[in-house]
Short mmCIF file of C-alpha atoms in Angstrom, two decimals:
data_model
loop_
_atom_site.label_atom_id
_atom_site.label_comp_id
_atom_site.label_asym_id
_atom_site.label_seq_id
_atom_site.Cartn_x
_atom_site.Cartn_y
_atom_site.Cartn_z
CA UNK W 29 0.00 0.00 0.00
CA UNK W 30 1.56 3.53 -0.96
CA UNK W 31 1.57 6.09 1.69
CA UNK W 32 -1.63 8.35 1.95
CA UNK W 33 -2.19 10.98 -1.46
CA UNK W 34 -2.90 13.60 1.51
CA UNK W 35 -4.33 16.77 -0.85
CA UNK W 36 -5.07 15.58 -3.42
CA UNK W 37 -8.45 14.30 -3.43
CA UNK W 38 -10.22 16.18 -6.30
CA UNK W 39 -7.26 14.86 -8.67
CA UNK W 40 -7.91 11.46 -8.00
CA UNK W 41 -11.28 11.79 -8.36
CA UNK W 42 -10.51 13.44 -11.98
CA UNK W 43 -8.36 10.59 -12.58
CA UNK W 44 -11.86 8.52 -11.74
CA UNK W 45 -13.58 11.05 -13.82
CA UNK W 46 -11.48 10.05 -17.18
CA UNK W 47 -11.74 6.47 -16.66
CA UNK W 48 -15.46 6.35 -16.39
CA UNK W 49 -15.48 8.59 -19.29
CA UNK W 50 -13.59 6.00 -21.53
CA UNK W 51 -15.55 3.45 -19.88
CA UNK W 52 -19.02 5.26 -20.89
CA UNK W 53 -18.12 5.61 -24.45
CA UNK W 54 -15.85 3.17 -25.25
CA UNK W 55 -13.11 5.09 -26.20
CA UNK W 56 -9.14 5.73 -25.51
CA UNK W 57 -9.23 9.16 -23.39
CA UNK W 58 -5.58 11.13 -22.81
CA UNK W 59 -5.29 12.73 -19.17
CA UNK W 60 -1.84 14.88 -18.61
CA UNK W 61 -0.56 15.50 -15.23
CA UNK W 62 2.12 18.26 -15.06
CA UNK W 63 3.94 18.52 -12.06
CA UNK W 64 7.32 19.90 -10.47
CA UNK W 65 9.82 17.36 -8.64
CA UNK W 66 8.49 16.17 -5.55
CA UNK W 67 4.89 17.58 -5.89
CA UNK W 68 3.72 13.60 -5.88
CA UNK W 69 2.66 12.88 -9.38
CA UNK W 70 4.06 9.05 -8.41
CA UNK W 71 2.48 8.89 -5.52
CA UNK W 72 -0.94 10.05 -7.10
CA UNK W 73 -0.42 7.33 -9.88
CA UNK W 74 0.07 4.78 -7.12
CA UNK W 75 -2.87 5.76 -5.25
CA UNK W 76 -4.93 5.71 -8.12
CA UNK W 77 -3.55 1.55 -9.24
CA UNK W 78 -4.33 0.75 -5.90
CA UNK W 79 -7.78 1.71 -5.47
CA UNK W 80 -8.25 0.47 -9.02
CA UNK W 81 -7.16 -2.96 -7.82
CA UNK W 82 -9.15 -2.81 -4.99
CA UNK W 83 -11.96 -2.05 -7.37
CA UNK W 84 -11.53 -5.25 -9.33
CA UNK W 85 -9.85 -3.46 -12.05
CA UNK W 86 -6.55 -3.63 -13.85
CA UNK W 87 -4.12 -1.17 -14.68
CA UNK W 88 -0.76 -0.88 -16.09
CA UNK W 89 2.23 1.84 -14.36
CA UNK W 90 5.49 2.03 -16.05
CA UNK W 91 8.13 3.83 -14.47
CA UNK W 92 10.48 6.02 -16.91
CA UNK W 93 13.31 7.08 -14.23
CA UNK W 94 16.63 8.74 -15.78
CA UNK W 95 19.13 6.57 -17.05
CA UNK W 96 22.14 6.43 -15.77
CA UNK W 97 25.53 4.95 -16.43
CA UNK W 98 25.21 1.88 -14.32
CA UNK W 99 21.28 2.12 -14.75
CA UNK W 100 18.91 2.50 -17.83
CA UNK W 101 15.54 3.45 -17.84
CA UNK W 102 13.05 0.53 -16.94
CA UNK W 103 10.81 2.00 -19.69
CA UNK W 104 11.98 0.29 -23.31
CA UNK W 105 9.21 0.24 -26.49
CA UNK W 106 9.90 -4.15 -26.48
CA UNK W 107 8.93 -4.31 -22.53
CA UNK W 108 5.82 -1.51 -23.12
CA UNK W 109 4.41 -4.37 -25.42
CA UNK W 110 4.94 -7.15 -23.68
CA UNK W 111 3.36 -5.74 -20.77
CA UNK W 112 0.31 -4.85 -23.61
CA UNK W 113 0.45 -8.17 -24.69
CA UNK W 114 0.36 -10.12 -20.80
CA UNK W 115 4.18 -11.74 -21.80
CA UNK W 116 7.07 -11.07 -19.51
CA UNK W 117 10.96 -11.69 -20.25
CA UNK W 118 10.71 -15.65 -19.39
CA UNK W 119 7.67 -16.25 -21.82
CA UNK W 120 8.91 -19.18 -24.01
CA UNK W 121 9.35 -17.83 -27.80
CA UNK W 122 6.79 -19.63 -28.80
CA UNK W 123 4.56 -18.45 -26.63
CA UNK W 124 4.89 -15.22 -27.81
CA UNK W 125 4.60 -16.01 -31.23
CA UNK W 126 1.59 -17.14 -30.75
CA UNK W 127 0.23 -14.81 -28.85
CA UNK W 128 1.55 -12.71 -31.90
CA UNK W 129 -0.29 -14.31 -34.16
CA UNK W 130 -3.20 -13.96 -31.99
CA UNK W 131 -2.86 -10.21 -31.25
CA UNK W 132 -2.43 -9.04 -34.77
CA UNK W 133 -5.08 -8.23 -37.51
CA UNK W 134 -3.13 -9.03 -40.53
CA UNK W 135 0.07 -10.72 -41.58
CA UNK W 136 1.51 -7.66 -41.82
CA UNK W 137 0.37 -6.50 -38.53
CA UNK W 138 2.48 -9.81 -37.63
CA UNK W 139 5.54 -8.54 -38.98
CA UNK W 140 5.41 -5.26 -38.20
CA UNK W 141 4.91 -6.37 -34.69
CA UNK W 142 7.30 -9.04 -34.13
CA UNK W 143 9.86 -5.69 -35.31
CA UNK W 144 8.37 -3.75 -32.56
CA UNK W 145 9.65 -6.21 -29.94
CA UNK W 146 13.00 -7.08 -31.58
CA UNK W 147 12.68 -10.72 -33.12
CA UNK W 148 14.52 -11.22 -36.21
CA UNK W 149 13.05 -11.74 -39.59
CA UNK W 150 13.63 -13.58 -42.60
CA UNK W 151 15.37 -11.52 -45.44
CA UNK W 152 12.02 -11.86 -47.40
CA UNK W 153 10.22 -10.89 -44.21
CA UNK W 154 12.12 -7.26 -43.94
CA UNK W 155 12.02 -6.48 -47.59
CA UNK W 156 7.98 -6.66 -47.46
CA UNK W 157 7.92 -4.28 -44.71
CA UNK W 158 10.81 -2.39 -46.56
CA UNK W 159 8.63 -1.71 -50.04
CA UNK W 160 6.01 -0.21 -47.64
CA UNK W 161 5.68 3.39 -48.19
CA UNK W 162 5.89 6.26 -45.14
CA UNK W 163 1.69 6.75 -45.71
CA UNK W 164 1.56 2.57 -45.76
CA UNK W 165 3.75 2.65 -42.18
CA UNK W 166 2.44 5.04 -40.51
CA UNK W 167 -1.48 3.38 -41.03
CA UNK W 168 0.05 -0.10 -40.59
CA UNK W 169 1.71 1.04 -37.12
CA UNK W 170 -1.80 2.58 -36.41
CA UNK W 171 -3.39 -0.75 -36.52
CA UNK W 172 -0.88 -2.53 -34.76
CA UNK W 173 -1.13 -0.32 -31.74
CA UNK W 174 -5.18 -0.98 -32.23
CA UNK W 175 -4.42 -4.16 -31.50
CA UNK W 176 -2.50 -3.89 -28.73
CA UNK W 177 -4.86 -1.90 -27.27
CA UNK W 178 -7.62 -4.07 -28.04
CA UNK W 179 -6.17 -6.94 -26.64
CA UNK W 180 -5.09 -5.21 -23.46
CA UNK W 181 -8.37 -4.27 -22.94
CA UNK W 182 -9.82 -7.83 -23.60
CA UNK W 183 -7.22 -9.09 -21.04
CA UNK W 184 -9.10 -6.49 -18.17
CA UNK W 185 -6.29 -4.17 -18.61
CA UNK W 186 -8.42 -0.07 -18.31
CA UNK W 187 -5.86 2.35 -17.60
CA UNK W 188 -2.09 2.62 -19.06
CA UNK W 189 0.41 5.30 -16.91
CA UNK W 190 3.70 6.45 -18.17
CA UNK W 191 5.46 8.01 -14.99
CA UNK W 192 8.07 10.53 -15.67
CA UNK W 193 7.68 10.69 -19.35
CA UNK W 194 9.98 13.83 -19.60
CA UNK W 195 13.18 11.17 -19.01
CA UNK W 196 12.02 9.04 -22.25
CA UNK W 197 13.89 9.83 -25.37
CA UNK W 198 12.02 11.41 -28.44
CA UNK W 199 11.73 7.60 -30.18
CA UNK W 200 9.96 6.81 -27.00
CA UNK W 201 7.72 9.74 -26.85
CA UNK W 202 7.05 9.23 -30.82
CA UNK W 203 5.97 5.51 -29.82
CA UNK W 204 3.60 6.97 -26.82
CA UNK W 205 1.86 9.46 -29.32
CA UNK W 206 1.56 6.77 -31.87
CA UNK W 207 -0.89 5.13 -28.72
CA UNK W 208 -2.64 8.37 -28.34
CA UNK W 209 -3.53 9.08 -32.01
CA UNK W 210 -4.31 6.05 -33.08
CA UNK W 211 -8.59 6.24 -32.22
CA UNK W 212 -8.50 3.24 -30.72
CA UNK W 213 -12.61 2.37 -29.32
CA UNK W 214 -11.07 0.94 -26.39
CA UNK W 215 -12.25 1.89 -22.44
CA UNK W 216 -8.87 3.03 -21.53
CA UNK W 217 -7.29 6.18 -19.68
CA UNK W 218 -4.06 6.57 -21.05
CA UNK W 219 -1.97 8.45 -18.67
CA UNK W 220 0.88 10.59 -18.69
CA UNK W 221 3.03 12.48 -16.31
CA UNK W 222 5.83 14.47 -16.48
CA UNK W 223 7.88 17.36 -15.20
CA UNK W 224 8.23 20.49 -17.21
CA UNK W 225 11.40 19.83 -18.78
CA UNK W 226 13.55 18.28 -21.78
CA UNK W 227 10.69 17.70 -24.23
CA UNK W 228 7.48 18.96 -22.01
CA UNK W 229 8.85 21.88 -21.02
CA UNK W 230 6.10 23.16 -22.96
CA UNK W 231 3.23 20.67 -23.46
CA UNK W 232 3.39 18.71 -26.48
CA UNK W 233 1.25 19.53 -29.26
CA UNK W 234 -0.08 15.98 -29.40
CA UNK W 235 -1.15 16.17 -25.62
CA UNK W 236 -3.24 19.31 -27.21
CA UNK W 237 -6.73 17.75 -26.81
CA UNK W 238 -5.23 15.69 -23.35
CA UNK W 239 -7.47 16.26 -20.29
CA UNK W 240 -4.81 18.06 -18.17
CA UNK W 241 -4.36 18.09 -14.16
CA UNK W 242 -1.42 20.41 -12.89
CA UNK W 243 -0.26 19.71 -9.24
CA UNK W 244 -0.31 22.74 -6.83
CA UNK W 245 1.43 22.93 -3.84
CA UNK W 246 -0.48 21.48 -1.03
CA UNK W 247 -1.97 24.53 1.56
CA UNK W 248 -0.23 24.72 5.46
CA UNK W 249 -3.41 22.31 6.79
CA UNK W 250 -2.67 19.69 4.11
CA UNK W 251 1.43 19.79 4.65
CA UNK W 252 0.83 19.51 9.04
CA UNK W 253 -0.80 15.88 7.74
CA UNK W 254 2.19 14.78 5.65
CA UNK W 255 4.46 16.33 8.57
CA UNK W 256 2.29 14.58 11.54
CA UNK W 257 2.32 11.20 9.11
CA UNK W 258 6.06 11.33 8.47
CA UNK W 259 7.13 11.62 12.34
CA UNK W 260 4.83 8.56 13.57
CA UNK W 261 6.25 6.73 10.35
CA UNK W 262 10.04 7.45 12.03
CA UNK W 263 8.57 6.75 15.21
CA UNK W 264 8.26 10.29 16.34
CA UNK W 265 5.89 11.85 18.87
CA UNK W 266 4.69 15.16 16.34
CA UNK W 267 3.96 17.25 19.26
CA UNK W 268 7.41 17.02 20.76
CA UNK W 269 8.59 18.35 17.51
CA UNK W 270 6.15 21.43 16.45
CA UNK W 271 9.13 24.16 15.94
CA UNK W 272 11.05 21.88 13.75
CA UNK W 273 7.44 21.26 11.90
CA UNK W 274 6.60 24.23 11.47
CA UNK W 275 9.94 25.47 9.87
CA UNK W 276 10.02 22.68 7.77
CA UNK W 277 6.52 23.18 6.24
CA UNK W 278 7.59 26.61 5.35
CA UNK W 279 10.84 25.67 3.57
CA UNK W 280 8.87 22.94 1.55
CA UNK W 281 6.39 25.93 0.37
CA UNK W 282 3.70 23.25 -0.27
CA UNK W 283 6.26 20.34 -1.94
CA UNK W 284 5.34 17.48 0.02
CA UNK W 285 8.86 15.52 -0.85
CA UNK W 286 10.92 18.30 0.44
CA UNK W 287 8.65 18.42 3.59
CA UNK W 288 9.35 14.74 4.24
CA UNK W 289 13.48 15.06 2.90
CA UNK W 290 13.22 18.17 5.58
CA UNK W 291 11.49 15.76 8.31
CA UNK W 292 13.98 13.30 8.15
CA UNK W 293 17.02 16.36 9.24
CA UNK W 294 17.68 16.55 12.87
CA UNK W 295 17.89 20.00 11.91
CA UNK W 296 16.10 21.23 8.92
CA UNK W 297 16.62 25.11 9.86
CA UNK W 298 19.69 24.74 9.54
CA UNK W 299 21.33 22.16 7.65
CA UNK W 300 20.11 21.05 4.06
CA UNK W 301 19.29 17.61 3.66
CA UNK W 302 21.92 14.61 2.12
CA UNK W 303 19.20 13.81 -0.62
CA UNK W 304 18.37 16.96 -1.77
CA UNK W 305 22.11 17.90 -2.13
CA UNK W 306 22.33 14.71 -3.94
CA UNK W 307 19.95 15.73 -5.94
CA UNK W 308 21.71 19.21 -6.80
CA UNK W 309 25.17 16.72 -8.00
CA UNK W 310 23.28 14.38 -9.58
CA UNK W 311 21.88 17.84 -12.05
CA UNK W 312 24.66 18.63 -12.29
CA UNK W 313 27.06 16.20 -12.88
CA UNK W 314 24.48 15.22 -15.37
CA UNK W 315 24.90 18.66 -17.90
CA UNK W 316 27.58 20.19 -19.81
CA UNK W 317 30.17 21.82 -17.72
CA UNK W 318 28.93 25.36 -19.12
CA UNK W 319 25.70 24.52 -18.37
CA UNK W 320 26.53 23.70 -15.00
CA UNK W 321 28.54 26.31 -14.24
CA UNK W 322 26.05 28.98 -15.40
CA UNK W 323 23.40 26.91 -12.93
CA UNK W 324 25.25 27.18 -10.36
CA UNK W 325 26.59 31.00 -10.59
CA UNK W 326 22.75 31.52 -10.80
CA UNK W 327 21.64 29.83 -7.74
CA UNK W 328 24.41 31.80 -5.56
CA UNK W 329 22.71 34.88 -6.63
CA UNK W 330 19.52 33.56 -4.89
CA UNK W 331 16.31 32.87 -5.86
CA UNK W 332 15.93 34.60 -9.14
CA UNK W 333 18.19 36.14 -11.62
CA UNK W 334 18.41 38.09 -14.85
CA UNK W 335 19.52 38.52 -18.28
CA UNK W 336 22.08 41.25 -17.27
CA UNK W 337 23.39 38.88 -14.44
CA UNK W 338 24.31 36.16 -16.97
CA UNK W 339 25.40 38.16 -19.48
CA UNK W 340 28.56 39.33 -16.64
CA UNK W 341 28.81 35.94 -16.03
CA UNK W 342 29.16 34.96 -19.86
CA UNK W 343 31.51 37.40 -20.81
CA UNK W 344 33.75 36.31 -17.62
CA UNK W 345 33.89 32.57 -18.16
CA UNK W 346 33.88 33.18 -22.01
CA UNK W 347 30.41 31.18 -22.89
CA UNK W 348 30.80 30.18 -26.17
CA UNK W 349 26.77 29.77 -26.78
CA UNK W 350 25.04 31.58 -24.40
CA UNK W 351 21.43 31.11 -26.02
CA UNK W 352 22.46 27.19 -26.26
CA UNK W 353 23.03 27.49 -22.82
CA UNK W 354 20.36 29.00 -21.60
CA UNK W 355 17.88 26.78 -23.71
CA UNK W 356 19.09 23.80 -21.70
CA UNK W 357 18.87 25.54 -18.34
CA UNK W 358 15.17 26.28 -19.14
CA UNK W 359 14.80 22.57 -20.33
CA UNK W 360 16.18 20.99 -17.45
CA UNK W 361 12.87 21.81 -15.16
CA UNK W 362 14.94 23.50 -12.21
CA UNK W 363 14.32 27.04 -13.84
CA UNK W 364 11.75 29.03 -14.96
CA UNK W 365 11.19 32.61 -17.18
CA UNK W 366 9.30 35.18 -15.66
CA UNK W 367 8.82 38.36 -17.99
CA UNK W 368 12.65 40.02 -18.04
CA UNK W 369 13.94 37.26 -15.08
CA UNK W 370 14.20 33.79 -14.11
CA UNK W 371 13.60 32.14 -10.90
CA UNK W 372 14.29 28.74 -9.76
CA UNK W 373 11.29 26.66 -9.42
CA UNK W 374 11.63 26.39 -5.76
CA UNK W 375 13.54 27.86 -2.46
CA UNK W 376 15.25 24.87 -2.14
CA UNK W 377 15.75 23.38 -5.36
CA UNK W 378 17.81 26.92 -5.80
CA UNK W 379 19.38 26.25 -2.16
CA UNK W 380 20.82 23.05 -3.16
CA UNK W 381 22.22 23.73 -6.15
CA UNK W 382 23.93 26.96 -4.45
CA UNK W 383 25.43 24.12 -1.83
CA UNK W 384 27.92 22.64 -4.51
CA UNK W 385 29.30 25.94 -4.97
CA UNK W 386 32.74 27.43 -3.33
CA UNK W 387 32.96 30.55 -1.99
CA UNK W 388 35.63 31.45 -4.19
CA UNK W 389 34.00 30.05 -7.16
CA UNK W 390 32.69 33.33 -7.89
CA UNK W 391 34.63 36.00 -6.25
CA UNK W 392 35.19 37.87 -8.89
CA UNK W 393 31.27 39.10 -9.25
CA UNK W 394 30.30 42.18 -7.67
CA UNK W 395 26.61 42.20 -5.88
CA UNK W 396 24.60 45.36 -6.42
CA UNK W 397 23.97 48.04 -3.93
CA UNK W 398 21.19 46.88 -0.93
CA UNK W 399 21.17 43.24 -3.24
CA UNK W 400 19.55 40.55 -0.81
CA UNK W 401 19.67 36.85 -2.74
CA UNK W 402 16.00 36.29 -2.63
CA UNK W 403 15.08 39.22 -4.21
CA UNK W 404 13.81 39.32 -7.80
CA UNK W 405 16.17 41.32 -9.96
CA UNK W 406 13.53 44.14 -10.66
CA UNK W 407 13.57 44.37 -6.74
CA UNK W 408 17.21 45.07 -6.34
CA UNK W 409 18.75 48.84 -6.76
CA UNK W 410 21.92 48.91 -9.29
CA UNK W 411 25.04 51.23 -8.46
#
């Protein structure tokens, strides 16, 4: 069982809302949930399986974390349909064959799918799909995902969640939309969540028509649940501990994984938590060095920052493509543009970044008159 969704009641009951609707009409239906790091989109999804199960119903949740050098994503297109198609990694070949050859509308469907998941194919067998034409494809990979859908749905399977979508690479996210557009009549929620960054730092156009949930931050009330349900989880008595509480629900500023990183400090007024400075190295060690750089020279000017600021920082370090760089700070979800400034998308998410800086690293830049770090730059008084 996941830990209580505390908050977030009316977007699990939209999530409810989608489902019946593809239930009532038959039909695939698209729901988008947008939401920073840490503001629970995982924990929603989890939520939501589990009551589903409880329900009688089936659902499917794959989880696209980064990859990483000693780690690649769980999420691959072969194990998406084999999860479609009720087959795991120890399902005899011929088994799956089969259940090819049961799946598919056509012979070519066959092919086409037996591609999809990697099995080889005659010489013969590649040339037919090779003759096809782009138009041909494209309505022949349309089917195929019909299928798949079809048969998921025949197996009990009503809802299909992609977690962290904005770590897939664009063949991935090409594969997902080929899901979404193909008008499948199947009583299915397709769900997707991401963070806005890489590729959804804008939403896609073809999560246009999506219904769309964006996470808030939780109000005080909501965050003193998560903070009294985090202490008795550590064993805690929450009354002995209302001061460090209290701080720590107004450092999260309504991000209930911060509050619970915070919780699990001795001393969260003080001291920034292991994880979320792990978090800062593992952004950064993750970018180009320029990129990086730039990052964190930004987050030791506080919590927001301007064109002006990086412009003295560009023509110090010698920033070969400032725009390029920019562009990628804006797509890796940790900043945001506001008007003539940018601000990190949270307190802390700013405060941990500024922790893997020296204070030497950048000596050489001179703050403005009455500057305080928190301020926005239109706040601050030049020399």
């Amino acid at each position: 069982m996941p830990n209580p969704c505390f908050g977030r009641e009316w977007e699990l009951n939209h999530l409810h809302s989608v489902l019946n609707l593809a239930l009532n009409r038959g039909a695939l239906q698209t729901l988008y949930l947008q939401g920073m790091t840490g503001a629970g989109k995982t924990s929603l999804l989890t939520t939501f399986a589990t009551q589903l199960t409880t329900a009688g119903k089936c659902s499917l949740i794959f989880s696209c974390d980064a990859s990483t050098e000693n780690a690649p994503s769980p999420f691959s297109v072969p194990s998406f349909i084999r999860a479609l198609m009720s087959v795991n990694d120890t399902t005899p070949s011929h088994d799956i064959r089969q259940k090819i050859d049961l799946i598919a509308s056509s012979a070519l469907c066959t092919l086409r799918l037996r591609q999809w998941l990697g099995n080889s194919l005659t010489q013969s067998e590649t040339d037919t799909l090779t003759l096809l034409s782009s138009t041909r494809v494209k309505q022949l990979d349309k089917q195929v995902a019909r299928n798949l859908l079809a048969y998921a749905r025949h197996k009990g399977v009503s809802a299909v969640m992609i977690d962290g979508a904005h770590n897939l690479p664009a063949n991935a996210l090409q594969f997902i939309h080929l899901f979404i557009s193909c008008d499948a009549q199947q009583a299915i929620a397709f769900i997707i969540s991401a963070q806005q960054k890489h590729a959804f730092i804008h939403p896609p156009k073809w999560l246009s028509h999506a219904h769309t949930i964006i996470l808030k931050p939780l109000d005080p009330d909501t965050m003193m649940q998560i903070a009294n349900h985090t202490l008795l989880c550590q064993g805690r008595v929450p009354d002995k501990h209302r001061e460090q509480t209290a701080d720590a629900i107004t450092r999260a500023q309504g991000n209930p994984y911060f509050l619970k990183q915070l919780l699990s400090d001795l001393d969260p007024v003080v001291t920034l938590p292991d994880t979320l400075q792990h978090f800062a190295r593992t952004c950064l060690n993750s970018m180009p060095c320029e990129v990086a750089s730039t990052l964190k020279f930004a987050a030791s000017l506080g919590l927001c920052f301007n064109t002006h600021q990086l412009q003295q920082f560009n023509d110090n370090e010698k920033i070969r493509a400032p725009l390029c760089v920019l562009h990628k700070m804006l797509c890796s979800g940790l900043v945001k543009q506001s008007d003539d400034h940018f601000c990190f998308v949270h307190p802390l998410v700013q405060e941990a970044l500024k922790s893997q800086t020296t204070r030497s690293e950048f000596s050489w830049y001179t703050y403005p008159r009455h500057h305080h770090p928190n301020q926005c730059p239109n706040q601050v008084t030049s020399n």
